[in-house]
Structures are given as structure tokens and as C-alpha cells.
Amino acid sequence: SQQGEEDPQALSIQEGENATMNCSYKTSINNLQWYRQNSGRGLVHLILIRSNEREKHSGRLRVTLDTSKKSSSLLITASRAADTASYFCATVLYSGAGSYQLTFGKGTKLSVIP
Amino acid sequence: NAGVTQTPKFQVLKTGQSMTLQCAQDMNHEYMSWYRQDPGMGLRLIHYSVGAGITDQGEVPNGYNVSRSTTEDFPLRLLSAAPSQTSVYFCASSYSLAGGPWQETQYFGPGTRLLVL
């Protein structure tokens, strides 16, 4: 079953507004990662947040992690048309004996209207 | 640095044909991974490698083989292509300070679009 699930599936906002996307997961994680994918392109890493961290920032991006609720959120402030893309979360969990598992969610499609 | 490169960009195969998708990175990263992306499914991990000579299976390994003879290259082989393998394939690499894959930034290649008829 999917470990990370993004919500909403699609989001449409006006330029200048903030965009918030959420990712929920089922089991304890080692870290959680957010990626952006522009149409037809490869993924670009945005932020990695570890299980012992609660918040990280990068420019206009803010990621929070609530391990008690097993959820993370990605906030994009003052959105621009260039932020139009799909956003994915990926969860990494430690499965024991030096092994890790990585699972991507299905993504949130963000449209920023100029 | 070229980063992560993938060839070819696009390929059409007939059912039963074999081919190798190439992936190379010039960042001296230990960890490399192959993913497939299908519409509405997100990315799924096929195989990954934690260093030269060491590979392991991901979520959807059936129908694919990998090997890692050098740090730089991580080819993905389809031995007998099936229509279900029609997808976009991405290769990624990363380093790790703390040990273990996917502990730091992953760098993705541009992808290979594969169509199996």
C-alpha cells in the first residue's frame, strides 16, 4: 500500500497566494522528502526533513513534519506562475538490518494562474 | 558537471525485444536508483544500488535487471519487453553522510520514455 499520500490531488490558485500541500503516511519514517516535477521533466529535490526535525525552510518553501499525526505539509508562499508543477512527497523508512524503503506519493498538481 | 544523464530519451520496442537503458552520474555518488512513473501512479522504485557491485530490489523489480560495475554507471536491462513496461523511467543518484540510501538530496536524470507495442 502507498506509504505517502498527498492531498489535495490538484490545487489551483492565483499568483501571489500561498499554496499548501499535505502528505500523510502510515508507518514511522526515517525522513520525508519533497520534490517538484515540471511537465515532462525530471524531478527536482526541494527539501528533506528528518524524523527528529519539525520544520525546515528554503527560500519561499516551508516544510513541517508532525510525526504524531504522521503528516507533513509543504507551503509555498507568494506563489508565481513558474511554481506550476506537480509536487511529490517521498517517505523513507528503516526496515531493519541496514535496509531502507522509499515510497513516493501520487503527487499534487499545482496550477498558479497569472 | 553533467549531473545524471540518461539515454536514450525515447524508445519504441516490440513485445519480446530486449534493451538497456543507460544511466550515468559524474558526482561520485554511492547510491543510484531506478524508478518508473506511470500516469496517476507517482514514482515506483525498481532497483537501487548502494555502491559498485551491490544492488537490491525495490517495489517493482520483476522484468528488470541491473548491475553496477562502476560508481558512475547503473544500466537497467529489460530482457523481454512487455506492454506493461510502457512508462517513463528515471534514474537518480545521491550521496550519504550518515550511511544508507536516500538520506540526502537525490539528483534525477531527465528520463527515458519507453513505449512497448
Short mmCIF file of N, CA, C and O in Angstrom, two decimals, chain A:
data_model
loop_
_atom_site.label_atom_id
_atom_site.label_comp_id
_atom_site.label_asym_id
_atom_site.label_seq_id
_atom_site.Cartn_x
_atom_site.Cartn_y
_atom_site.Cartn_z
N SER A 1 0.84 -1.19 0.00
CA SER A 1 0.00 0.00 0.00
C SER A 1 0.89 1.25 0.00
O SER A 1 2.03 1.21 0.42
N GLN A 2 0.32 2.34 -0.52
CA GLN A 2 1.09 3.58 -0.65
C GLN A 2 1.44 4.10 0.73
O GLN A 2 0.59 4.28 1.59
N GLN A 3 2.70 4.43 0.97
CA GLN A 3 3.12 4.96 2.24
C GLN A 3 2.80 6.44 2.34
O GLN A 3 2.27 6.91 3.32
N GLY A 4 3.13 7.21 1.29
CA GLY A 4 2.86 8.63 1.31
C GLY A 4 1.70 8.98 0.40
O GLY A 4 1.64 8.55 -0.74
N GLU A 5 0.76 9.76 0.91
CA GLU A 5 -0.40 10.17 0.11
C GLU A 5 -0.52 11.68 0.19
O GLU A 5 -0.64 12.24 1.29
N GLU A 6 -0.51 12.36 -0.98
CA GLU A 6 -0.61 13.80 -0.99
C GLU A 6 -2.08 14.24 -1.04
O GLU A 6 -2.94 13.55 -1.59
N ASP A 7 -2.30 15.39 -0.52
CA ASP A 7 -3.63 15.99 -0.52
C ASP A 7 -3.47 17.50 -0.62
O ASP A 7 -2.63 18.06 0.10
N PRO A 8 -4.19 18.20 -1.50
CA PRO A 8 -5.16 17.65 -2.45
C PRO A 8 -4.47 17.04 -3.67
O PRO A 8 -3.27 17.18 -3.83
N GLN A 9 -5.23 16.41 -4.53
CA GLN A 9 -4.67 15.87 -5.77
C GLN A 9 -4.36 16.99 -6.75
O GLN A 9 -3.42 16.90 -7.53
N ALA A 10 -5.17 18.06 -6.70
CA ALA A 10 -4.96 19.20 -7.59
C ALA A 10 -5.31 20.47 -6.84
O ALA A 10 -6.21 20.46 -5.98
N LEU A 11 -4.61 21.53 -7.16
CA LEU A 11 -4.78 22.81 -6.48
C LEU A 11 -4.57 23.93 -7.49
O LEU A 11 -3.56 23.93 -8.19
N SER A 12 -5.51 24.86 -7.54
CA SER A 12 -5.40 25.99 -8.46
C SER A 12 -5.51 27.28 -7.65
O SER A 12 -6.48 27.46 -6.91
N ILE A 13 -4.51 28.15 -7.79
CA ILE A 13 -4.50 29.39 -7.03
C ILE A 13 -4.08 30.55 -7.92
O ILE A 13 -3.54 30.35 -9.02
N GLN A 14 -4.30 31.76 -7.44
CA GLN A 14 -3.86 32.96 -8.15
C GLN A 14 -2.42 33.27 -7.76
O GLN A 14 -1.97 32.99 -6.63
N GLU A 15 -1.71 33.85 -8.70
CA GLU A 15 -0.35 34.28 -8.42
C GLU A 15 -0.32 35.21 -7.21
O GLU A 15 -1.19 36.08 -7.07
N GLY A 16 0.65 35.00 -6.34
CA GLY A 16 0.75 35.81 -5.14
C GLY A 16 0.15 35.15 -3.92
O GLY A 16 0.51 35.50 -2.79
N GLU A 17 -0.74 34.20 -4.13
CA GLU A 17 -1.34 33.48 -3.00
C GLU A 17 -0.37 32.42 -2.49
O GLU A 17 0.60 32.05 -3.16
N ASN A 18 -0.65 31.90 -1.31
CA ASN A 18 0.12 30.79 -0.75
C ASN A 18 -0.50 29.47 -1.15
O ASN A 18 -1.73 29.36 -1.29
N ALA A 19 0.32 28.46 -1.32
CA ALA A 19 -0.15 27.11 -1.65
C ALA A 19 0.31 26.15 -0.57
O ALA A 19 1.49 26.17 -0.19
N THR A 20 -0.61 25.34 -0.09
CA THR A 20 -0.27 24.34 0.93
C THR A 20 -0.66 22.95 0.44
O THR A 20 -1.79 22.74 -0.01
N MET A 21 0.30 22.04 0.51
CA MET A 21 0.07 20.65 0.14
C MET A 21 0.42 19.78 1.34
O MET A 21 1.33 20.11 2.09
N ASN A 22 -0.30 18.70 1.48
CA ASN A 22 -0.10 17.82 2.62
C ASN A 22 0.28 16.42 2.17
O ASN A 22 -0.08 15.97 1.08
N CYS A 23 1.01 15.74 3.05
CA CYS A 23 1.42 14.36 2.79
C CYS A 23 1.19 13.58 4.07
O CYS A 23 1.68 13.98 5.14
N SER A 24 0.45 12.50 3.97
CA SER A 24 0.23 11.64 5.14
C SER A 24 0.86 10.29 4.87
O SER A 24 0.96 9.85 3.72
N TYR A 25 1.29 9.65 5.94
CA TYR A 25 1.94 8.35 5.80
C TYR A 25 1.49 7.43 6.93
O TYR A 25 0.86 7.88 7.89
N LYS A 26 1.83 6.16 6.81
CA LYS A 26 1.22 5.17 7.70
C LYS A 26 2.17 4.68 8.79
O LYS A 26 1.73 4.39 9.91
N THR A 27 3.46 4.52 8.49
CA THR A 27 4.37 3.95 9.47
C THR A 27 5.50 4.93 9.77
O THR A 27 5.73 5.87 9.02
N SER A 28 6.20 4.70 10.86
CA SER A 28 7.27 5.61 11.28
C SER A 28 8.34 5.72 10.20
O SER A 28 8.72 4.73 9.58
N ILE A 29 8.81 6.92 10.01
CA ILE A 29 9.74 7.18 8.92
C ILE A 29 11.12 7.59 9.44
O ILE A 29 11.26 8.03 10.58
N ASN A 30 12.10 7.46 8.56
CA ASN A 30 13.45 7.95 8.81
C ASN A 30 13.56 9.40 8.33
O ASN A 30 14.14 10.23 9.01
N ASN A 31 13.03 9.67 7.14
CA ASN A 31 12.96 11.03 6.65
C ASN A 31 11.85 11.14 5.62
O ASN A 31 11.32 10.13 5.14
N LEU A 32 11.51 12.37 5.27
CA LEU A 32 10.47 12.63 4.27
C LEU A 32 11.02 13.70 3.33
O LEU A 32 11.64 14.67 3.77
N GLN A 33 10.79 13.50 2.06
CA GLN A 33 11.36 14.38 1.04
C GLN A 33 10.25 14.95 0.16
O GLN A 33 9.27 14.26 -0.14
N TRP A 34 10.44 16.18 -0.26
CA TRP A 34 9.52 16.82 -1.20
C TRP A 34 10.26 17.10 -2.51
O TRP A 34 11.40 17.57 -2.49
N TYR A 35 9.56 16.84 -3.62
CA TYR A 35 10.11 17.05 -4.95
C TYR A 35 9.13 17.83 -5.81
O TYR A 35 7.91 17.78 -5.59
N ARG A 36 9.67 18.52 -6.80
CA ARG A 36 8.86 19.21 -7.81
C ARG A 36 9.16 18.58 -9.16
O ARG A 36 10.31 18.22 -9.46
N GLN A 37 8.11 18.47 -9.99
CA GLN A 37 8.29 17.97 -11.34
C GLN A 37 7.50 18.86 -12.30
O GLN A 37 6.27 18.91 -12.24
N ASN A 38 8.23 19.53 -13.16
CA ASN A 38 7.59 20.27 -14.22
C ASN A 38 7.19 19.30 -15.33
O ASN A 38 7.82 18.26 -15.50
N SER A 39 6.18 19.65 -16.07
CA SER A 39 5.61 18.75 -17.05
C SER A 39 6.67 18.20 -18.00
O SER A 39 7.41 18.96 -18.63
N GLY A 40 6.75 16.86 -18.06
CA GLY A 40 7.68 16.23 -18.99
C GLY A 40 9.13 16.28 -18.58
O GLY A 40 10.01 15.94 -19.38
N ARG A 41 9.40 16.70 -17.36
CA ARG A 41 10.79 16.82 -16.93
C ARG A 41 11.09 15.87 -15.77
O ARG A 41 10.21 15.21 -15.23
N GLY A 42 12.34 15.82 -15.37
CA GLY A 42 12.73 15.02 -14.21
C GLY A 42 12.36 15.71 -12.92
O GLY A 42 11.93 16.86 -12.90
N LEU A 43 12.51 14.99 -11.83
CA LEU A 43 12.17 15.53 -10.52
C LEU A 43 13.31 16.37 -9.97
O LEU A 43 14.49 16.06 -10.19
N VAL A 44 12.94 17.41 -9.24
CA VAL A 44 13.91 18.27 -8.58
C VAL A 44 13.67 18.20 -7.08
O VAL A 44 12.54 18.41 -6.61
N HIS A 45 14.72 17.89 -6.35
CA HIS A 45 14.62 17.80 -4.90
C HIS A 45 14.40 19.18 -4.31
O HIS A 45 15.09 20.14 -4.67
N LEU A 46 13.44 19.29 -3.39
CA LEU A 46 13.17 20.57 -2.74
C LEU A 46 13.71 20.59 -1.31
O LEU A 46 14.56 21.40 -0.97
N ILE A 47 13.19 19.74 -0.46
CA ILE A 47 13.56 19.73 0.96
C ILE A 47 13.49 18.31 1.48
O ILE A 47 12.58 17.55 1.15
N LEU A 48 14.47 17.95 2.30
CA LEU A 48 14.45 16.70 3.05
C LEU A 48 14.33 17.05 4.52
O LEU A 48 15.09 17.88 5.01
N ILE A 49 13.37 16.44 5.20
CA ILE A 49 13.19 16.69 6.63
C ILE A 49 13.30 15.35 7.35
O ILE A 49 12.67 14.36 6.96
N ARG A 50 14.12 15.31 8.37
CA ARG A 50 14.36 14.07 9.09
C ARG A 50 13.33 13.90 10.21
O ARG A 50 12.68 14.88 10.62
N SER A 51 13.22 12.70 10.71
CA SER A 51 12.16 12.39 11.68
C SER A 51 12.31 13.18 12.97
O SER A 51 11.33 13.37 13.70
N ASN A 52 13.52 13.65 13.28
CA ASN A 52 13.71 14.42 14.52
C ASN A 52 13.63 15.93 14.29
O ASN A 52 13.91 16.72 15.18
N GLU A 53 13.24 16.34 13.10
CA GLU A 53 13.07 17.74 12.78
C GLU A 53 11.59 18.07 12.64
O GLU A 53 10.78 17.21 12.27
N ARG A 54 11.24 19.30 12.91
CA ARG A 54 9.84 19.69 12.87
C ARG A 54 9.53 20.68 11.75
O ARG A 54 8.39 20.77 11.28
N GLU A 55 10.54 21.44 11.36
CA GLU A 55 10.29 22.47 10.34
C GLU A 55 11.60 22.77 9.62
O GLU A 55 12.67 22.80 10.23
N LYS A 56 11.48 22.99 8.29
CA LYS A 56 12.64 23.42 7.51
C LYS A 56 12.18 24.43 6.48
O LYS A 56 11.05 24.39 5.99
N HIS A 57 13.10 25.33 6.15
CA HIS A 57 12.79 26.40 5.19
C HIS A 57 13.82 26.37 4.08
O HIS A 57 14.99 26.03 4.28
N SER A 58 13.35 26.78 2.89
CA SER A 58 14.26 27.00 1.78
C SER A 58 13.62 28.05 0.88
O SER A 58 12.67 27.77 0.16
N GLY A 59 14.11 29.28 0.96
CA GLY A 59 13.52 30.35 0.17
C GLY A 59 12.06 30.56 0.51
O GLY A 59 11.70 30.78 1.67
N ARG A 60 11.18 30.41 -0.49
CA ARG A 60 9.74 30.57 -0.26
C ARG A 60 9.07 29.27 0.17
O ARG A 60 7.84 29.21 0.28
N LEU A 61 9.84 28.25 0.40
CA LEU A 61 9.29 26.95 0.79
C LEU A 61 9.43 26.73 2.29
O LEU A 61 10.46 27.05 2.88
N ARG A 62 8.38 26.17 2.86
CA ARG A 62 8.41 25.80 4.28
C ARG A 62 7.80 24.41 4.41
O ARG A 62 6.69 24.17 3.95
N VAL A 63 8.54 23.51 5.02
CA VAL A 63 8.06 22.15 5.23
C VAL A 63 7.97 21.90 6.72
O VAL A 63 8.87 22.25 7.48
N THR A 64 6.85 21.33 7.14
CA THR A 64 6.67 20.92 8.53
C THR A 64 6.46 19.42 8.58
O THR A 64 6.00 18.80 7.61
N LEU A 65 6.81 18.85 9.71
CA LEU A 65 6.63 17.41 9.92
C LEU A 65 6.04 17.20 11.30
O LEU A 65 6.57 17.70 12.29
N ASP A 66 4.92 16.49 11.35
CA ASP A 66 4.28 16.14 12.62
C ASP A 66 4.27 14.62 12.70
O ASP A 66 3.41 13.96 12.12
N THR A 67 5.22 14.07 13.42
CA THR A 67 5.34 12.61 13.48
C THR A 67 4.20 11.99 14.30
O THR A 67 3.87 10.83 14.09
N SER A 68 3.60 12.75 15.21
CA SER A 68 2.49 12.20 15.99
C SER A 68 1.26 12.01 15.10
O SER A 68 0.49 11.07 15.29
N LYS A 69 1.09 12.88 14.13
CA LYS A 69 -0.03 12.77 13.19
C LYS A 69 0.38 12.06 11.91
O LYS A 69 -0.45 11.84 11.02
N LYS A 70 1.64 11.72 11.80
CA LYS A 70 2.17 11.08 10.60
C LYS A 70 1.81 11.90 9.36
O LYS A 70 1.17 11.39 8.40
N SER A 71 2.19 13.16 9.39
CA SER A 71 1.87 14.02 8.26
C SER A 71 2.91 15.11 8.11
O SER A 71 3.61 15.47 9.06
N SER A 72 3.00 15.61 6.88
CA SER A 72 3.90 16.71 6.55
C SER A 72 3.16 17.67 5.65
O SER A 72 2.23 17.28 4.94
N SER A 73 3.59 18.92 5.68
CA SER A 73 3.00 19.89 4.77
C SER A 73 4.09 20.69 4.08
O SER A 73 5.15 20.92 4.66
N LEU A 74 3.81 21.06 2.85
CA LEU A 74 4.69 21.92 2.07
C LEU A 74 3.93 23.21 1.79
O LEU A 74 2.85 23.17 1.21
N LEU A 75 4.50 24.32 2.22
CA LEU A 75 3.90 25.63 1.99
C LEU A 75 4.77 26.40 1.02
O LEU A 75 5.98 26.52 1.23
N ILE A 76 4.16 26.90 -0.03
CA ILE A 76 4.84 27.78 -0.97
C ILE A 76 4.22 29.16 -0.80
O ILE A 76 3.02 29.35 -1.01
N THR A 77 5.02 30.12 -0.38
CA THR A 77 4.48 31.46 -0.15
C THR A 77 4.66 32.32 -1.40
O THR A 77 5.55 32.09 -2.22
N ALA A 78 3.76 33.29 -1.54
CA ALA A 78 3.83 34.25 -2.66
C ALA A 78 4.07 33.53 -3.99
O ALA A 78 5.07 33.76 -4.67
N SER A 79 3.15 32.66 -4.34
CA SER A 79 3.36 31.78 -5.50
C SER A 79 3.51 32.57 -6.79
O SER A 79 3.02 33.70 -6.94
N ARG A 80 4.22 31.93 -7.71
CA ARG A 80 4.48 32.51 -9.04
C ARG A 80 4.00 31.53 -10.10
O ARG A 80 3.88 30.34 -9.83
N ALA A 81 3.78 32.03 -11.28
CA ALA A 81 3.36 31.14 -12.38
C ALA A 81 4.38 30.02 -12.59
O ALA A 81 4.02 28.89 -12.93
N ALA A 82 5.65 30.31 -12.36
CA ALA A 82 6.70 29.32 -12.54
C ALA A 82 6.63 28.18 -11.52
O ALA A 82 7.30 27.15 -11.68
N ASP A 83 5.82 28.36 -10.45
CA ASP A 83 5.65 27.28 -9.47
C ASP A 83 4.68 26.21 -9.97
O ASP A 83 4.52 25.17 -9.31
N THR A 84 4.03 26.46 -11.08
CA THR A 84 3.12 25.47 -11.65
C THR A 84 3.88 24.19 -11.95
O THR A 84 4.84 24.19 -12.73
N ALA A 85 3.47 23.10 -11.31
CA ALA A 85 4.19 21.83 -11.41
C ALA A 85 3.43 20.80 -10.58
O ALA A 85 2.44 21.11 -9.92
N SER A 86 3.92 19.57 -10.63
CA SER A 86 3.45 18.54 -9.71
C SER A 86 4.44 18.42 -8.56
O SER A 86 5.65 18.50 -8.78
N TYR A 87 3.91 18.23 -7.37
CA TYR A 87 4.73 18.14 -6.18
C TYR A 87 4.50 16.77 -5.53
O TYR A 87 3.37 16.35 -5.34
N PHE A 88 5.62 16.09 -5.23
CA PHE A 88 5.55 14.74 -4.67
C PHE A 88 6.23 14.70 -3.32
O PHE A 88 7.27 15.35 -3.11
N CYS A 89 5.67 13.90 -2.43
CA CYS A 89 6.41 13.58 -1.22
C CYS A 89 6.91 12.14 -1.34
O CYS A 89 6.31 11.31 -2.03
N ALA A 90 8.01 11.88 -0.69
CA ALA A 90 8.58 10.53 -0.66
C ALA A 90 8.98 10.23 0.78
O ALA A 90 9.60 11.07 1.44
N THR A 91 8.60 9.07 1.25
CA THR A 91 8.94 8.69 2.62
C THR A 91 10.00 7.60 2.60
O THR A 91 9.99 6.71 1.75
N VAL A 92 10.94 7.72 3.52
CA VAL A 92 12.00 6.72 3.67
C VAL A 92 11.85 6.13 5.06
O VAL A 92 11.80 6.85 6.05
N LEU A 93 11.75 4.81 5.11
CA LEU A 93 11.68 4.17 6.41
C LEU A 93 12.77 3.13 6.52
O LEU A 93 13.22 2.55 5.53
N TYR A 94 13.19 2.94 7.75
CA TYR A 94 14.23 1.94 8.03
C TYR A 94 13.53 0.63 8.33
O TYR A 94 12.72 0.55 9.25
N SER A 95 13.86 -0.40 7.54
CA SER A 95 13.16 -1.67 7.70
C SER A 95 14.00 -2.71 8.42
O SER A 95 13.63 -3.87 8.50
N GLY A 96 15.12 -2.29 8.98
CA GLY A 96 15.94 -3.20 9.79
C GLY A 96 17.09 -3.84 9.02
O GLY A 96 17.06 -3.88 7.79
N ALA A 97 18.08 -4.29 9.73
CA ALA A 97 19.25 -4.98 9.14
C ALA A 97 19.92 -4.14 8.07
O ALA A 97 20.37 -4.67 7.04
N GLY A 98 19.97 -2.83 8.29
CA GLY A 98 20.63 -1.94 7.34
C GLY A 98 19.84 -1.65 6.08
O GLY A 98 20.38 -1.05 5.15
N SER A 99 18.59 -2.06 6.03
CA SER A 99 17.78 -1.85 4.83
C SER A 99 16.80 -0.70 4.99
O SER A 99 16.28 -0.47 6.08
N TYR A 100 16.58 0.01 3.90
CA TYR A 100 15.65 1.13 3.87
C TYR A 100 14.64 0.90 2.76
O TYR A 100 14.90 0.21 1.78
N GLN A 101 13.49 1.52 2.91
CA GLN A 101 12.48 1.51 1.85
C GLN A 101 12.10 2.94 1.52
O GLN A 101 12.00 3.79 2.41
N LEU A 102 11.89 3.20 0.25
CA LEU A 102 11.48 4.52 -0.21
C LEU A 102 10.20 4.38 -1.00
O LEU A 102 10.11 3.51 -1.87
N THR A 103 9.23 5.26 -0.72
CA THR A 103 7.94 5.22 -1.42
C THR A 103 7.51 6.64 -1.75
O THR A 103 7.52 7.51 -0.88
N PHE A 104 7.13 6.85 -3.01
CA PHE A 104 6.60 8.14 -3.45
C PHE A 104 5.08 8.15 -3.39
O PHE A 104 4.43 7.13 -3.60
N GLY A 105 4.53 9.32 -3.11
CA GLY A 105 3.09 9.52 -3.26
C GLY A 105 2.74 9.80 -4.70
O GLY A 105 3.61 9.87 -5.58
N LYS A 106 1.44 9.99 -4.95
CA LYS A 106 0.96 10.20 -6.32
C LYS A 106 1.03 11.65 -6.74
O LYS A 106 0.84 11.95 -7.91
N GLY A 107 1.28 12.54 -5.82
CA GLY A 107 1.53 13.92 -6.18
C GLY A 107 0.33 14.85 -6.09
O GLY A 107 -0.82 14.42 -6.11
N THR A 108 0.63 16.13 -5.97
CA THR A 108 -0.35 17.21 -6.04
C THR A 108 0.00 18.06 -7.24
O THR A 108 1.14 18.52 -7.38
N LYS A 109 -0.99 18.28 -8.10
CA LYS A 109 -0.77 19.11 -9.29
C LYS A 109 -1.16 20.53 -8.96
O LYS A 109 -2.33 20.82 -8.72
N LEU A 110 -0.19 21.42 -8.95
CA LEU A 110 -0.42 22.82 -8.61
C LEU A 110 -0.45 23.68 -9.88
O LEU A 110 0.47 23.61 -10.69
N SER A 111 -1.49 24.47 -10.01
CA SER A 111 -1.58 25.43 -11.11
C SER A 111 -1.64 26.82 -10.50
O SER A 111 -2.51 27.10 -9.67
N VAL A 112 -0.72 27.68 -10.91
CA VAL A 112 -0.69 29.07 -10.44
C VAL A 112 -1.09 29.95 -11.61
O VAL A 112 -0.40 30.00 -12.63
N ILE A 113 -2.21 30.64 -11.44
CA ILE A 113 -2.78 31.44 -12.53
C ILE A 113 -2.26 32.86 -12.45
O ILE A 113 -2.37 33.50 -11.41
N PRO A 114 -1.65 33.34 -13.55
CA PRO A 114 -1.08 34.70 -13.53
C PRO A 114 -2.16 35.78 -13.36
O PRO A 114 -3.30 35.59 -13.76
#
